[in-house]
Amino acid sequence: MDSHGQYEQRVVWAVVGTGIGPLLLAATREGLVNVVFHATDEVRDGALERLASRLGAEPVEEPGSPLLAEVIRQVEAYFAGERRDFELPLDWSLISGFNREVLRELASGVPFGSVVGYGDLARRVGQPGAAQAVGTAMGANPLPVVVPCHRVVESGGGIGGFGGGLETKRHLLALEGVLPEPLF
């Protein structure tokens, strides 16, 4: 606690190796707050600077933290094909408004092994003409994989874009049985 009896913001992080490369996982007392793809040193350092700026606390590397233990366990189980759903507390403080509404609908309404179109997701949140805005929300997702923006595709059958790269999106969709595994 600080001198005013308030809990200071605490942000812990770890990098976990996965089938799509290293993921940076960051958590607060509220829950998982950020997942970052391709967490090389440079990417990781930039992500940690943004987190410190946005959350007002310096992130601390603490892979053994109780705040991360269940997150790491579930992420590893997902990539091992042993988990289909994440049951984790999420800290939504990095996103707000329409983007948060869309991402919450995605997290609760698009299960493992299924996909949804950008326009369909816009309709689900009561904004039928907002397919492009849904794309923007996917790009702003601070919790990819756990909040499964990889499950959002183009209505005409195209894979759509993806902040983690199209190969990463293909790999995640293959892991969930939506696409065949790449041959090489």
mmCIF file with all atom_site columns, C-alpha atoms in Angstrom:
data_model
loop_
_atom_site.group_PDB
_atom_site.id
_atom_site.type_symbol
_atom_site.label_atom_id
_atom_site.label_alt_id
_atom_site.label_comp_id
_atom_site.label_asym_id
_atom_site.label_entity_id
_atom_site.label_seq_id
_atom_site.pdbx_PDB_ins_code
_atom_site.Cartn_x
_atom_site.Cartn_y
_atom_site.Cartn_z
_atom_site.occupancy
_atom_site.B_iso_or_equiv
_atom_site.pdbx_formal_charge
_atom_site.auth_seq_id
_atom_site.auth_comp_id
_atom_site.auth_asym_id
_atom_site.auth_atom_id
_atom_site.pdbx_PDB_model_num
ATOM 1   C CA . MET A 1 1   ? 0.000   0.000   0.000   1.00 0.00 ? 1   MET A CA 1
ATOM 2   C CA . ASP A 1 2   ? 1.087   3.532   -0.579  1.00 0.00 ? 2   ASP A CA 1
ATOM 3   C CA . SER A 1 3   ? 1.074   6.289   2.072   1.00 0.00 ? 3   SER A CA 1
ATOM 4   C CA . HIS A 1 4   ? -2.633  6.963   1.410   1.00 0.00 ? 4   HIS A CA 1
ATOM 5   C CA . GLY A 1 5   ? -3.701  3.384   2.084   1.00 0.00 ? 5   GLY A CA 1
ATOM 6   C CA . GLN A 1 6   ? -4.214  2.680   -1.625  1.00 0.00 ? 6   GLN A CA 1
ATOM 7   C CA . TYR A 1 7   ? -2.810  -0.355  -3.365  1.00 0.00 ? 7   TYR A CA 1
ATOM 8   C CA . GLU A 1 8   ? -0.093  0.620   -5.780  1.00 0.00 ? 8   GLU A CA 1
ATOM 9   C CA . GLN A 1 9   ? -0.440  -0.684  -9.305  1.00 0.00 ? 9   GLN A CA 1
ATOM 10  C CA . ARG A 1 10  ? 1.666   -3.800  -9.749  1.00 0.00 ? 10  ARG A CA 1
ATOM 11  C CA . VAL A 1 11  ? 2.528   -5.159  -13.182 1.00 0.00 ? 11  VAL A CA 1
ATOM 12  C CA . VAL A 1 12  ? 4.425   -8.415  -13.547 1.00 0.00 ? 12  VAL A CA 1
ATOM 13  C CA . TRP A 1 13  ? 5.526   -10.067 -16.739 1.00 0.00 ? 13  TRP A CA 1
ATOM 14  C CA . ALA A 1 14  ? 7.174   -13.126 -18.232 1.00 0.00 ? 14  ALA A CA 1
ATOM 15  C CA . VAL A 1 15  ? 8.024   -14.363 -21.709 1.00 0.00 ? 15  VAL A CA 1
ATOM 16  C CA . VAL A 1 16  ? 6.764   -17.842 -22.578 1.00 0.00 ? 16  VAL A CA 1
ATOM 17  C CA . GLY A 1 17  ? 7.872   -19.897 -25.561 1.00 0.00 ? 17  GLY A CA 1
ATOM 18  C CA . THR A 1 18  ? 5.002   -21.159 -27.739 1.00 0.00 ? 18  THR A CA 1
ATOM 19  C CA . GLY A 1 19  ? 4.430   -22.775 -31.114 1.00 0.00 ? 19  GLY A CA 1
ATOM 20  C CA . ILE A 1 20  ? 4.061   -19.276 -32.591 1.00 0.00 ? 20  ILE A CA 1
ATOM 21  C CA . GLY A 1 21  ? 7.172   -17.860 -30.940 1.00 0.00 ? 21  GLY A CA 1
ATOM 22  C CA . PRO A 1 22  ? 7.734   -16.076 -27.649 1.00 0.00 ? 22  PRO A CA 1
ATOM 23  C CA . LEU A 1 23  ? 4.731   -14.380 -26.046 1.00 0.00 ? 23  LEU A CA 1
ATOM 24  C CA . LEU A 1 24  ? 5.061   -11.666 -23.438 1.00 0.00 ? 24  LEU A CA 1
ATOM 25  C CA . LEU A 1 25  ? 2.393   -12.091 -20.778 1.00 0.00 ? 25  LEU A CA 1
ATOM 26  C CA . ALA A 1 26  ? 1.749   -9.226  -18.355 1.00 0.00 ? 26  ALA A CA 1
ATOM 27  C CA . ALA A 1 27  ? -0.657  -9.195  -15.426 1.00 0.00 ? 27  ALA A CA 1
ATOM 28  C CA . THR A 1 28  ? -1.910  -6.879  -12.708 1.00 0.00 ? 28  THR A CA 1
ATOM 29  C CA . ARG A 1 29  ? -3.866  -7.684  -9.552  1.00 0.00 ? 29  ARG A CA 1
ATOM 30  C CA . GLU A 1 30  ? -7.004  -7.427  -11.735 1.00 0.00 ? 30  GLU A CA 1
ATOM 31  C CA . GLY A 1 31  ? -5.842  -10.092 -14.174 1.00 0.00 ? 31  GLY A CA 1
ATOM 32  C CA . LEU A 1 32  ? -4.036  -10.623 -17.457 1.00 0.00 ? 32  LEU A CA 1
ATOM 33  C CA . VAL A 1 33  ? -3.544  -7.181  -19.000 1.00 0.00 ? 33  VAL A CA 1
ATOM 34  C CA . ASN A 1 34  ? -1.375  -7.749  -22.075 1.00 0.00 ? 34  ASN A CA 1
ATOM 35  C CA . VAL A 1 35  ? -0.218  -10.450 -24.469 1.00 0.00 ? 35  VAL A CA 1
ATOM 36  C CA . VAL A 1 36  ? 2.436   -9.489  -27.007 1.00 0.00 ? 36  VAL A CA 1
ATOM 37  C CA . PHE A 1 37  ? 3.457   -11.596 -30.012 1.00 0.00 ? 37  PHE A CA 1
ATOM 38  C CA . HIS A 1 38  ? 7.041   -12.171 -31.183 1.00 0.00 ? 38  HIS A CA 1
ATOM 39  C CA . ALA A 1 39  ? 8.499   -10.971 -27.874 1.00 0.00 ? 39  ALA A CA 1
ATOM 40  C CA . THR A 1 40  ? 12.126  -10.596 -28.943 1.00 0.00 ? 40  THR A CA 1
ATOM 41  C CA . ASP A 1 41  ? 14.212  -8.284  -26.777 1.00 0.00 ? 41  ASP A CA 1
ATOM 42  C CA . GLU A 1 42  ? 13.364  -5.232  -28.890 1.00 0.00 ? 42  GLU A CA 1
ATOM 43  C CA . VAL A 1 43  ? 9.623   -5.984  -29.075 1.00 0.00 ? 43  VAL A CA 1
ATOM 44  C CA . ARG A 1 44  ? 9.532   -6.832  -25.375 1.00 0.00 ? 44  ARG A CA 1
ATOM 45  C CA . ASP A 1 45  ? 11.310  -3.628  -24.350 1.00 0.00 ? 45  ASP A CA 1
ATOM 46  C CA . GLY A 1 46  ? 8.929   -1.484  -26.414 1.00 0.00 ? 46  GLY A CA 1
ATOM 47  C CA . ALA A 1 47  ? 5.889   -3.273  -24.997 1.00 0.00 ? 47  ALA A CA 1
ATOM 48  C CA . LEU A 1 48  ? 7.136   -2.834  -21.427 1.00 0.00 ? 48  LEU A CA 1
ATOM 49  C CA . GLU A 1 49  ? 7.718   0.897   -21.993 1.00 0.00 ? 49  GLU A CA 1
ATOM 50  C CA . ARG A 1 50  ? 4.148   1.276   -23.324 1.00 0.00 ? 50  ARG A CA 1
ATOM 51  C CA . LEU A 1 51  ? 2.764   -0.673  -20.358 1.00 0.00 ? 51  LEU A CA 1
ATOM 52  C CA . ALA A 1 52  ? 4.669   1.484   -17.865 1.00 0.00 ? 52  ALA A CA 1
ATOM 53  C CA . SER A 1 53  ? 3.357   4.617   -19.548 1.00 0.00 ? 53  SER A CA 1
ATOM 54  C CA . ARG A 1 54  ? -0.256  3.434   -19.781 1.00 0.00 ? 54  ARG A CA 1
ATOM 55  C CA . LEU A 1 55  ? -0.508  1.798   -16.338 1.00 0.00 ? 55  LEU A CA 1
ATOM 56  C CA . GLY A 1 56  ? 1.692   4.162   -14.325 1.00 0.00 ? 56  GLY A CA 1
ATOM 57  C CA . ALA A 1 57  ? 3.853   1.379   -12.914 1.00 0.00 ? 57  ALA A CA 1
ATOM 58  C CA . GLU A 1 58  ? 7.144   -0.125  -13.990 1.00 0.00 ? 58  GLU A CA 1
ATOM 59  C CA . PRO A 1 59  ? 6.546   -3.746  -15.074 1.00 0.00 ? 59  PRO A CA 1
ATOM 60  C CA . VAL A 1 60  ? 8.656   -6.269  -13.167 1.00 0.00 ? 60  VAL A CA 1
ATOM 61  C CA . GLU A 1 61  ? 9.865   -9.528  -14.677 1.00 0.00 ? 61  GLU A CA 1
ATOM 62  C CA . GLU A 1 62  ? 8.496   -12.161 -12.324 1.00 0.00 ? 62  GLU A CA 1
ATOM 63  C CA . PRO A 1 63  ? 7.664   -15.451 -14.079 1.00 0.00 ? 63  PRO A CA 1
ATOM 64  C CA . GLY A 1 64  ? 7.046   -17.117 -10.702 1.00 0.00 ? 64  GLY A CA 1
ATOM 65  C CA . SER A 1 65  ? 4.477   -14.553 -9.593  1.00 0.00 ? 65  SER A CA 1
ATOM 66  C CA . PRO A 1 66  ? 1.122   -15.904 -8.421  1.00 0.00 ? 66  PRO A CA 1
ATOM 67  C CA . LEU A 1 67  ? -0.409  -13.281 -10.741 1.00 0.00 ? 67  LEU A CA 1
ATOM 68  C CA . LEU A 1 68  ? 1.096   -15.149 -13.719 1.00 0.00 ? 68  LEU A CA 1
ATOM 69  C CA . ALA A 1 69  ? 1.130   -18.791 -12.609 1.00 0.00 ? 69  ALA A CA 1
ATOM 70  C CA . GLU A 1 70  ? -2.337  -19.715 -13.889 1.00 0.00 ? 70  GLU A CA 1
ATOM 71  C CA . VAL A 1 71  ? -1.938  -17.574 -17.005 1.00 0.00 ? 71  VAL A CA 1
ATOM 72  C CA . ILE A 1 72  ? 1.262   -19.404 -17.951 1.00 0.00 ? 72  ILE A CA 1
ATOM 73  C CA . ARG A 1 73  ? -0.276  -22.794 -17.166 1.00 0.00 ? 73  ARG A CA 1
ATOM 74  C CA . GLN A 1 74  ? -3.331  -22.149 -19.343 1.00 0.00 ? 74  GLN A CA 1
ATOM 75  C CA . VAL A 1 75  ? -1.342  -20.644 -22.244 1.00 0.00 ? 75  VAL A CA 1
ATOM 76  C CA . GLU A 1 76  ? 1.023   -23.629 -22.251 1.00 0.00 ? 76  GLU A CA 1
ATOM 77  C CA . ALA A 1 77  ? -1.921  -26.051 -22.134 1.00 0.00 ? 77  ALA A CA 1
ATOM 78  C CA . TYR A 1 78  ? -3.617  -24.236 -25.035 1.00 0.00 ? 78  TYR A CA 1
ATOM 79  C CA . PHE A 1 79  ? -0.544  -24.526 -27.241 1.00 0.00 ? 79  PHE A CA 1
ATOM 80  C CA . ALA A 1 80  ? -0.114  -28.178 -26.229 1.00 0.00 ? 80  ALA A CA 1
ATOM 81  C CA . GLY A 1 81  ? -3.662  -28.849 -27.488 1.00 0.00 ? 81  GLY A CA 1
ATOM 82  C CA . GLU A 1 82  ? -4.887  -29.619 -23.955 1.00 0.00 ? 82  GLU A CA 1
ATOM 83  C CA . ARG A 1 83  ? -7.084  -26.532 -23.432 1.00 0.00 ? 83  ARG A CA 1
ATOM 84  C CA . ARG A 1 84  ? -9.806  -25.043 -25.571 1.00 0.00 ? 84  ARG A CA 1
ATOM 85  C CA . ASP A 1 85  ? -10.986 -22.161 -23.371 1.00 0.00 ? 85  ASP A CA 1
ATOM 86  C CA . PHE A 1 86  ? -9.216  -19.685 -21.161 1.00 0.00 ? 86  PHE A CA 1
ATOM 87  C CA . GLU A 1 87  ? -10.661 -19.176 -17.708 1.00 0.00 ? 87  GLU A CA 1
ATOM 88  C CA . LEU A 1 88  ? -8.658  -16.231 -16.495 1.00 0.00 ? 88  LEU A CA 1
ATOM 89  C CA . PRO A 1 89  ? -9.427  -12.892 -14.897 1.00 0.00 ? 89  PRO A CA 1
ATOM 90  C CA . LEU A 1 90  ? -8.760  -10.154 -17.447 1.00 0.00 ? 90  LEU A CA 1
ATOM 91  C CA . ASP A 1 91  ? -7.726  -6.581  -16.800 1.00 0.00 ? 91  ASP A CA 1
ATOM 92  C CA . TRP A 1 92  ? -9.454  -4.547  -19.526 1.00 0.00 ? 92  TRP A CA 1
ATOM 93  C CA . SER A 1 93  ? -7.819  -1.242  -18.561 1.00 0.00 ? 93  SER A CA 1
ATOM 94  C CA . LEU A 1 94  ? -5.834  -0.926  -21.812 1.00 0.00 ? 94  LEU A CA 1
ATOM 95  C CA . ILE A 1 95  ? -8.976  -0.753  -23.961 1.00 0.00 ? 95  ILE A CA 1
ATOM 96  C CA . SER A 1 96  ? -12.302 1.030   -23.704 1.00 0.00 ? 96  SER A CA 1
ATOM 97  C CA . GLY A 1 97  ? -15.500 1.995   -25.503 1.00 0.00 ? 97  GLY A CA 1
ATOM 98  C CA . PHE A 1 98  ? -16.547 0.218   -28.691 1.00 0.00 ? 98  PHE A CA 1
ATOM 99  C CA . ASN A 1 99  ? -13.277 -1.720  -28.899 1.00 0.00 ? 99  ASN A CA 1
ATOM 100 C CA . ARG A 1 100 ? -13.791 -3.184  -25.414 1.00 0.00 ? 100 ARG A CA 1
ATOM 101 C CA . GLU A 1 101 ? -17.417 -4.030  -26.194 1.00 0.00 ? 101 GLU A CA 1
ATOM 102 C CA . VAL A 1 102 ? -16.399 -5.885  -29.369 1.00 0.00 ? 102 VAL A CA 1
ATOM 103 C CA . LEU A 1 103 ? -13.557 -7.741  -27.662 1.00 0.00 ? 103 LEU A CA 1
ATOM 104 C CA . ARG A 1 104 ? -15.774 -8.821  -24.764 1.00 0.00 ? 104 ARG A CA 1
ATOM 105 C CA . GLU A 1 105 ? -18.332 -10.185 -27.243 1.00 0.00 ? 105 GLU A CA 1
ATOM 106 C CA . LEU A 1 106 ? -15.564 -11.985 -29.097 1.00 0.00 ? 106 LEU A CA 1
ATOM 107 C CA . ALA A 1 107 ? -14.209 -13.507 -25.879 1.00 0.00 ? 107 ALA A CA 1
ATOM 108 C CA . SER A 1 108 ? -17.588 -14.755 -24.713 1.00 0.00 ? 108 SER A CA 1
ATOM 109 C CA . GLY A 1 109 ? -19.341 -15.494 -27.990 1.00 0.00 ? 109 GLY A CA 1
ATOM 110 C CA . VAL A 1 110 ? -16.876 -17.070 -30.437 1.00 0.00 ? 110 VAL A CA 1
ATOM 111 C CA . PRO A 1 111 ? -15.766 -20.456 -29.103 1.00 0.00 ? 111 PRO A CA 1
ATOM 112 C CA . PHE A 1 112 ? -12.670 -22.503 -29.883 1.00 0.00 ? 112 PHE A CA 1
ATOM 113 C CA . GLY A 1 113 ? -12.758 -24.022 -33.351 1.00 0.00 ? 113 GLY A CA 1
ATOM 114 C CA . SER A 1 114 ? -15.123 -21.450 -34.847 1.00 0.00 ? 114 SER A CA 1
ATOM 115 C CA . VAL A 1 115 ? -14.778 -18.170 -36.699 1.00 0.00 ? 115 VAL A CA 1
ATOM 116 C CA . VAL A 1 116 ? -16.887 -15.051 -37.138 1.00 0.00 ? 116 VAL A CA 1
ATOM 117 C CA . GLY A 1 117 ? -16.890 -12.386 -39.824 1.00 0.00 ? 117 GLY A CA 1
ATOM 118 C CA . TYR A 1 118 ? -16.061 -8.762  -39.068 1.00 0.00 ? 118 TYR A CA 1
ATOM 119 C CA . GLY A 1 119 ? -19.597 -7.731  -40.093 1.00 0.00 ? 119 GLY A CA 1
ATOM 120 C CA . ASP A 1 120 ? -21.206 -10.498 -38.053 1.00 0.00 ? 120 ASP A CA 1
ATOM 121 C CA . LEU A 1 121 ? -19.321 -9.368  -34.970 1.00 0.00 ? 121 LEU A CA 1
ATOM 122 C CA . ALA A 1 122 ? -20.392 -5.766  -35.637 1.00 0.00 ? 122 ALA A CA 1
ATOM 123 C CA . ARG A 1 123 ? -24.034 -6.915  -35.769 1.00 0.00 ? 123 ARG A CA 1
ATOM 124 C CA . ARG A 1 124 ? -23.640 -8.804  -32.487 1.00 0.00 ? 124 ARG A CA 1
ATOM 125 C CA . VAL A 1 125 ? -22.752 -5.575  -30.700 1.00 0.00 ? 125 VAL A CA 1
ATOM 126 C CA . GLY A 1 126 ? -25.586 -3.657  -32.335 1.00 0.00 ? 126 GLY A CA 1
ATOM 127 C CA . GLN A 1 127 ? -23.480 -1.796  -34.924 1.00 0.00 ? 127 GLN A CA 1
ATOM 128 C CA . PRO A 1 128 ? -24.265 -3.565  -38.227 1.00 0.00 ? 128 PRO A CA 1
ATOM 129 C CA . GLY A 1 129 ? -22.351 -1.076  -40.378 1.00 0.00 ? 129 GLY A CA 1
ATOM 130 C CA . ALA A 1 130 ? -19.182 -1.151  -38.300 1.00 0.00 ? 130 ALA A CA 1
ATOM 131 C CA . ALA A 1 131 ? -17.213 -4.012  -39.868 1.00 0.00 ? 131 ALA A CA 1
ATOM 132 C CA . GLN A 1 132 ? -14.175 -1.778  -40.417 1.00 0.00 ? 132 GLN A CA 1
ATOM 133 C CA . ALA A 1 133 ? -14.375 -0.537  -36.840 1.00 0.00 ? 133 ALA A CA 1
ATOM 134 C CA . VAL A 1 134 ? -14.382 -4.178  -35.706 1.00 0.00 ? 134 VAL A CA 1
ATOM 135 C CA . GLY A 1 135 ? -11.164 -4.632  -37.691 1.00 0.00 ? 135 GLY A CA 1
ATOM 136 C CA . THR A 1 136 ? -9.698  -1.673  -35.829 1.00 0.00 ? 136 THR A CA 1
ATOM 137 C CA . ALA A 1 137 ? -10.786 -3.219  -32.513 1.00 0.00 ? 137 ALA A CA 1
ATOM 138 C CA . MET A 1 138 ? -9.050  -6.475  -33.451 1.00 0.00 ? 138 MET A CA 1
ATOM 139 C CA . GLY A 1 139 ? -5.866  -4.561  -34.204 1.00 0.00 ? 139 GLY A CA 1
ATOM 140 C CA . ALA A 1 140 ? -6.088  -2.819  -30.830 1.00 0.00 ? 140 ALA A CA 1
ATOM 141 C CA . ASN A 1 141 ? -6.637  -6.060  -28.885 1.00 0.00 ? 141 ASN A CA 1
ATOM 142 C CA . PRO A 1 142 ? -4.221  -6.016  -25.928 1.00 0.00 ? 142 PRO A CA 1
ATOM 143 C CA . LEU A 1 143 ? -4.996  -9.685  -25.150 1.00 0.00 ? 143 LEU A CA 1
ATOM 144 C CA . PRO A 1 144 ? -4.573  -11.671 -28.396 1.00 0.00 ? 144 PRO A CA 1
ATOM 145 C CA . VAL A 1 145 ? -4.853  -15.455 -28.221 1.00 0.00 ? 145 VAL A CA 1
ATOM 146 C CA . VAL A 1 146 ? -6.771  -15.246 -24.917 1.00 0.00 ? 146 VAL A CA 1
ATOM 147 C CA . VAL A 1 147 ? -9.283  -12.826 -26.466 1.00 0.00 ? 147 VAL A CA 1
ATOM 148 C CA . PRO A 1 148 ? -9.264  -14.687 -29.792 1.00 0.00 ? 148 PRO A CA 1
ATOM 149 C CA . CYS A 1 149 ? -9.032  -12.034 -32.515 1.00 0.00 ? 149 CYS A CA 1
ATOM 150 C CA . HIS A 1 150 ? -7.511  -14.747 -34.727 1.00 0.00 ? 150 HIS A CA 1
ATOM 151 C CA . ARG A 1 151 ? -11.063 -16.144 -35.016 1.00 0.00 ? 151 ARG A CA 1
ATOM 152 C CA . VAL A 1 152 ? -12.309 -13.060 -36.891 1.00 0.00 ? 152 VAL A CA 1
ATOM 153 C CA . VAL A 1 153 ? -12.204 -13.495 -40.669 1.00 0.00 ? 153 VAL A CA 1
ATOM 154 C CA . GLU A 1 154 ? -13.502 -11.839 -43.821 1.00 0.00 ? 154 GLU A CA 1
ATOM 155 C CA . SER A 1 155 ? -17.079 -12.675 -44.778 1.00 0.00 ? 155 SER A CA 1
ATOM 156 C CA . GLY A 1 156 ? -16.003 -13.712 -48.292 1.00 0.00 ? 156 GLY A CA 1
ATOM 157 C CA . GLY A 1 157 ? -13.799 -16.473 -46.927 1.00 0.00 ? 157 GLY A CA 1
ATOM 158 C CA . GLY A 1 158 ? -10.524 -14.548 -46.687 1.00 0.00 ? 158 GLY A CA 1
ATOM 159 C CA . ILE A 1 159 ? -8.415  -14.881 -43.592 1.00 0.00 ? 159 ILE A CA 1
ATOM 160 C CA . GLY A 1 160 ? -8.334  -11.118 -42.941 1.00 0.00 ? 160 GLY A CA 1
ATOM 161 C CA . GLY A 1 161 ? -5.519  -9.239  -41.278 1.00 0.00 ? 161 GLY A CA 1
ATOM 162 C CA . PHE A 1 162 ? -3.723  -9.966  -38.034 1.00 0.00 ? 162 PHE A CA 1
ATOM 163 C CA . GLY A 1 163 ? -1.381  -7.982  -35.822 1.00 0.00 ? 163 GLY A CA 1
ATOM 164 C CA . GLY A 1 164 ? 0.736   -11.043 -35.121 1.00 0.00 ? 164 GLY A CA 1
ATOM 165 C CA . GLY A 1 165 ? 1.172   -11.752 -38.840 1.00 0.00 ? 165 GLY A CA 1
ATOM 166 C CA . LEU A 1 166 ? -0.837  -13.966 -41.155 1.00 0.00 ? 166 LEU A CA 1
ATOM 167 C CA . GLU A 1 167 ? 1.335   -17.037 -40.527 1.00 0.00 ? 167 GLU A CA 1
ATOM 168 C CA . THR A 1 168 ? 0.625   -16.697 -36.813 1.00 0.00 ? 168 THR A CA 1
ATOM 169 C CA . LYS A 1 169 ? -3.108  -16.404 -37.527 1.00 0.00 ? 169 LYS A CA 1
ATOM 170 C CA . ARG A 1 170 ? -2.987  -19.481 -39.767 1.00 0.00 ? 170 ARG A CA 1
ATOM 171 C CA . HIS A 1 171 ? -1.117  -21.413 -37.078 1.00 0.00 ? 171 HIS A CA 1
ATOM 172 C CA . LEU A 1 172 ? -3.666  -20.509 -34.399 1.00 0.00 ? 172 LEU A CA 1
ATOM 173 C CA . LEU A 1 173 ? -6.600  -21.413 -36.658 1.00 0.00 ? 173 LEU A CA 1
ATOM 174 C CA . ALA A 1 174 ? -4.887  -24.721 -37.514 1.00 0.00 ? 174 ALA A CA 1
ATOM 175 C CA . LEU A 1 175 ? -4.314  -25.405 -33.805 1.00 0.00 ? 175 LEU A CA 1
ATOM 176 C CA . GLU A 1 176 ? -8.068  -24.979 -33.318 1.00 0.00 ? 176 GLU A CA 1
ATOM 177 C CA . GLY A 1 177 ? -8.927  -27.204 -36.301 1.00 0.00 ? 177 GLY A CA 1
ATOM 178 C CA . VAL A 1 178 ? -10.377 -24.409 -38.445 1.00 0.00 ? 178 VAL A CA 1
ATOM 179 C CA . LEU A 1 179 ? -7.594  -24.678 -41.058 1.00 0.00 ? 179 LEU A CA 1
ATOM 180 C CA . PRO A 1 180 ? -5.391  -27.630 -41.982 1.00 0.00 ? 180 PRO A CA 1
ATOM 181 C CA . GLU A 1 181 ? -1.877  -27.634 -40.535 1.00 0.00 ? 181 GLU A CA 1
ATOM 182 C CA . PRO A 1 182 ? 0.612   -26.038 -42.935 1.00 0.00 ? 182 PRO A CA 1
ATOM 183 C CA . LEU A 1 183 ? 2.600   -28.598 -44.918 1.00 0.00 ? 183 LEU A CA 1
ATOM 184 C CA . PHE A 1 184 ? 5.865   -26.780 -44.250 1.00 0.00 ? 184 PHE A CA 1
#
